[in-house]
mmCIF file of C-alpha atoms in Angstrom:
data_model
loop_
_atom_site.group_PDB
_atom_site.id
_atom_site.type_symbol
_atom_site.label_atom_id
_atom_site.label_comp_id
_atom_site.label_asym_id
_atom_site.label_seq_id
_atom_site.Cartn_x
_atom_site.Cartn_y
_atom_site.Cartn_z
ATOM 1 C CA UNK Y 1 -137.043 72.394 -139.019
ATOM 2 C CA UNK Y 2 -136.375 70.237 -135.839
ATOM 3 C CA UNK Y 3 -132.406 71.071 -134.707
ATOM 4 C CA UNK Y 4 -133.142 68.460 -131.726
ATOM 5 C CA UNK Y 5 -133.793 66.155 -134.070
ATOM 6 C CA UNK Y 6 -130.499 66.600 -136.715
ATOM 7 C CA UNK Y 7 -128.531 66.587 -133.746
ATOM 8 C CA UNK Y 8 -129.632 63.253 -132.529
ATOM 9 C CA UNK Y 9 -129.345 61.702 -135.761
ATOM 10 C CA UNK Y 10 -126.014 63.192 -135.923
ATOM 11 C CA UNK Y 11 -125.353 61.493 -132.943
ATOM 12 C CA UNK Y 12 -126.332 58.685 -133.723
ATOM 13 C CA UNK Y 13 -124.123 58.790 -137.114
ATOM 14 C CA UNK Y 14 -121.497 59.509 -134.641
ATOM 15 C CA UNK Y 15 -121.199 55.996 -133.100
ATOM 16 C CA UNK Y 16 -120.141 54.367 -136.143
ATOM 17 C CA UNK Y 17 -117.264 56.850 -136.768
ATOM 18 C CA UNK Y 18 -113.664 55.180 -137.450
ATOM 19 C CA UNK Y 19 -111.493 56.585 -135.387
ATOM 20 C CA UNK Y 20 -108.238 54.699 -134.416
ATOM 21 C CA UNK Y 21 -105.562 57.297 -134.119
ATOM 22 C CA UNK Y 22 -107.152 60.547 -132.858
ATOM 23 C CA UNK Y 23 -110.227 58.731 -131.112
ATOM 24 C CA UNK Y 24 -112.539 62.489 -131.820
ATOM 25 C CA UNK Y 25 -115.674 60.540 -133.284
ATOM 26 C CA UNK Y 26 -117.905 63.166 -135.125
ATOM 27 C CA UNK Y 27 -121.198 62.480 -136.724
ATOM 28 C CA UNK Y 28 -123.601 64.684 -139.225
ATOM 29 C CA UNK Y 29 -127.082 64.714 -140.368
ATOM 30 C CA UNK Y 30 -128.156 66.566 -143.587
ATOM 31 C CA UNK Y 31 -131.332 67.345 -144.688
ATOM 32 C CA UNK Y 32 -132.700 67.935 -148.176
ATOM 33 C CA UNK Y 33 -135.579 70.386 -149.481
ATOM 34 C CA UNK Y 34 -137.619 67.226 -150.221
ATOM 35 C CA UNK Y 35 -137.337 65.938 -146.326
ATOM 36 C CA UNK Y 36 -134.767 62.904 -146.889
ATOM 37 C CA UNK Y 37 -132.028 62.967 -144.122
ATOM 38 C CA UNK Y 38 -128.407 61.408 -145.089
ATOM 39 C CA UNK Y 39 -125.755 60.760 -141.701
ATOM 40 C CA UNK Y 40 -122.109 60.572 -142.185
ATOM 41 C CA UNK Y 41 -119.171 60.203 -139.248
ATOM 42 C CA UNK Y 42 -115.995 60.793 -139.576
ATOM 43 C CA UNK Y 43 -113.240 58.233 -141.427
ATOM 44 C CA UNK Y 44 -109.626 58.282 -140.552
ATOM 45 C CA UNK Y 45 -106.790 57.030 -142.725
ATOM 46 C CA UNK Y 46 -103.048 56.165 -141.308
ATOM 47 C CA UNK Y 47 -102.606 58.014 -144.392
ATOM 48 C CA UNK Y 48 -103.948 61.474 -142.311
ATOM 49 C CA UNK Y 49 -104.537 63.313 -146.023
ATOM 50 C CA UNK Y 50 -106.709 60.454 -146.812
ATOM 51 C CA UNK Y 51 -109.299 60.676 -143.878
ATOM 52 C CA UNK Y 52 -112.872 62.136 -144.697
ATOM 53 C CA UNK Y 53 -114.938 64.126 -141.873
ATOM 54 C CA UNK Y 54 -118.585 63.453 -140.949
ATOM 55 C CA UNK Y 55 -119.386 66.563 -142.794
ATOM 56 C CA UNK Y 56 -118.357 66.011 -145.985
ATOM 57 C CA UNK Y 57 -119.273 62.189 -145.316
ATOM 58 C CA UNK Y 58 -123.059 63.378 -144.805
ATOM 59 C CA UNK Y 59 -123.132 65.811 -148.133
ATOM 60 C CA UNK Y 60 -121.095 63.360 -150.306
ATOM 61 C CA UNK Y 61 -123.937 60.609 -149.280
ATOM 62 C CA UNK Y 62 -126.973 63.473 -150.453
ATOM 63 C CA UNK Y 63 -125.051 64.450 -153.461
ATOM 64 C CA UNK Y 64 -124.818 60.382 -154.164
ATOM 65 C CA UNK Y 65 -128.147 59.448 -153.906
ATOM 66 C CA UNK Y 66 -129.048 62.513 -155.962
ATOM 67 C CA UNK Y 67 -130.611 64.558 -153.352
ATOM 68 C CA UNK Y 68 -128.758 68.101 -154.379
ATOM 69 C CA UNK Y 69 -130.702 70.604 -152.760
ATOM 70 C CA UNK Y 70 -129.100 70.952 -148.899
ATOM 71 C CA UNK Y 71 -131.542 72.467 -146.716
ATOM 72 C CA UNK Y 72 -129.572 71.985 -143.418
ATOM 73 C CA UNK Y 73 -126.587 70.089 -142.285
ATOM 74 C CA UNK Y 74 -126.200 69.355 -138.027
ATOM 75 C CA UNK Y 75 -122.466 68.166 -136.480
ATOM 76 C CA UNK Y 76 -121.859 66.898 -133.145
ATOM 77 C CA UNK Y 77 -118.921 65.997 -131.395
ATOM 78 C CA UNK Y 78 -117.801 65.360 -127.851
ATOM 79 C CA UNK Y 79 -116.700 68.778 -127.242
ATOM 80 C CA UNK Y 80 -116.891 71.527 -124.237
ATOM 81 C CA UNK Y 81 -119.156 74.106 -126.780
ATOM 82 C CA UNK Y 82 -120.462 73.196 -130.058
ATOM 83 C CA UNK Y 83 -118.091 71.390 -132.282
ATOM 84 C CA UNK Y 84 -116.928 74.190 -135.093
ATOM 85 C CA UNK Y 85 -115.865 72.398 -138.647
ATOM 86 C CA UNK Y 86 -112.871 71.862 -139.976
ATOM 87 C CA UNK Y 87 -112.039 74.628 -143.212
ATOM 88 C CA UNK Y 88 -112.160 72.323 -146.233
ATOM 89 C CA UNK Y 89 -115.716 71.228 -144.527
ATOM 90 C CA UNK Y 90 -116.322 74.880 -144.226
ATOM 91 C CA UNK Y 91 -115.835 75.560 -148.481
ATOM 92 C CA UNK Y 92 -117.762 71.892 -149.051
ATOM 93 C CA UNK Y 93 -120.962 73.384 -147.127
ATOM 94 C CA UNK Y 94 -120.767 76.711 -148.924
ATOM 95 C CA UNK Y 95 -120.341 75.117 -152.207
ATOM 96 C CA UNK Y 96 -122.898 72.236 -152.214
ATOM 97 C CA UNK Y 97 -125.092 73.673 -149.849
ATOM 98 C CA UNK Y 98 -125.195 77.297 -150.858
ATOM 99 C CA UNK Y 99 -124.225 80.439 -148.574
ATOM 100 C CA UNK Y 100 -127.011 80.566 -146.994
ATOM 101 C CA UNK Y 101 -127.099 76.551 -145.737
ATOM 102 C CA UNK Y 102 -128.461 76.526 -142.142
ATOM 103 C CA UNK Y 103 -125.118 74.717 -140.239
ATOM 104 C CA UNK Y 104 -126.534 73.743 -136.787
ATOM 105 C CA UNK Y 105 -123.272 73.130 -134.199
ATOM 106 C CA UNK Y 106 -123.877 70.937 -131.473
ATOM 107 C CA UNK Y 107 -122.105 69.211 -129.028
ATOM 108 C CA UNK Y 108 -123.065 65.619 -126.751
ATOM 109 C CA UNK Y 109 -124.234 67.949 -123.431
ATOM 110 C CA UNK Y 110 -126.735 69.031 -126.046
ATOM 111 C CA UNK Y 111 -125.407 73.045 -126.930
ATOM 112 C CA UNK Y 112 -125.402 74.209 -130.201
ATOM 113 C CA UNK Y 113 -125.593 77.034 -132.258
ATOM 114 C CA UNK Y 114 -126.703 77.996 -135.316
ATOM 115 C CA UNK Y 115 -124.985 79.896 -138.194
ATOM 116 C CA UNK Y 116 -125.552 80.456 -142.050
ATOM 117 C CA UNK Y 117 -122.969 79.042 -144.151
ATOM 118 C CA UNK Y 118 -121.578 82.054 -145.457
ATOM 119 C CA UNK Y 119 -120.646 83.428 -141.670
ATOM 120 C CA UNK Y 120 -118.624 80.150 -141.025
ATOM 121 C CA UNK Y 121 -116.878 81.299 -144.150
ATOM 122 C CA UNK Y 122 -116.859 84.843 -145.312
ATOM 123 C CA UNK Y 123 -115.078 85.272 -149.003
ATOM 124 C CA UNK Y 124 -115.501 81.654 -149.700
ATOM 125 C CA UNK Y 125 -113.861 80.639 -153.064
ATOM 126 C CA UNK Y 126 -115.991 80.382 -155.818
ATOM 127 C CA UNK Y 127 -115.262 80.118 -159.263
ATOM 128 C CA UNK Y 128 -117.411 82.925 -159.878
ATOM 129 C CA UNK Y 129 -116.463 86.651 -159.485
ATOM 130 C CA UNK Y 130 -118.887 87.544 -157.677
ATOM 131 C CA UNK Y 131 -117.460 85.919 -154.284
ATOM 132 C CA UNK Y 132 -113.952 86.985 -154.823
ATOM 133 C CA UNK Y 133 -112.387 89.943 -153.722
#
């Protein structure tokens, strides 16, 4: 799998980000087992509860078109280290991407870091009892 390439797509997802009141544009690039990628950027609301992030954006667009089997998800953001995702993205990943989604962090000086989805969130919630405590 080629991170450099996620991240650049996720860059370029970035740019089209809406971002009027906190002006922190973030963009993501998934891929899917079958090699389709699917951006997304973040989408704020004056309504705050209403706005989507680039994360969810970029699964929500896989999970749309039918593509449901997440191989990797990349997020990039203007930030000092790699950009770290937002909790509700953090249970989205886990759930439609599985716990062991590759999450690739990256930020526009080109750092990033990879992690599994289940280390961004350990004892996700799951309807199942095998994840709860």
């Amino acid at each position: 799998m080629d991170y450099q390439k996620l991240l650049e797509m996720a860059k370029e997802a970035r740019e089209k980000a809406y971002v009027p009141y906190s002006h922190f544009k973030v963009g993501a690039c998934v891929i899917t087992g079958n090699g389709n990628t699917y951006k997304g950027c973040n989408i704020e609301n004056s309504s705050y509860g209403l706005t989507n992030c680039a994360e969810r954006t970029a699964l929500f667009n896989a999970y749309s078109n039918g593509d449901r089997k997440i191989k990797a998800i990349a997020v990039v953001a203007d930030t000092d280290g790699p950009v770290s995702p937002c909790g509700s993205c953090r249970q989205v990943m886990y759930e439609l991407g599985g716990e062991d989604l590759t999450v690739i962090l990256g930020n526009m000086k080109g750092d990033y870091v990879v992690k599994k989805a289940k280390d961004l969130l350990p004892y996700a919630f799951s309807l199942s009892d095998e994840n709860n405590i």
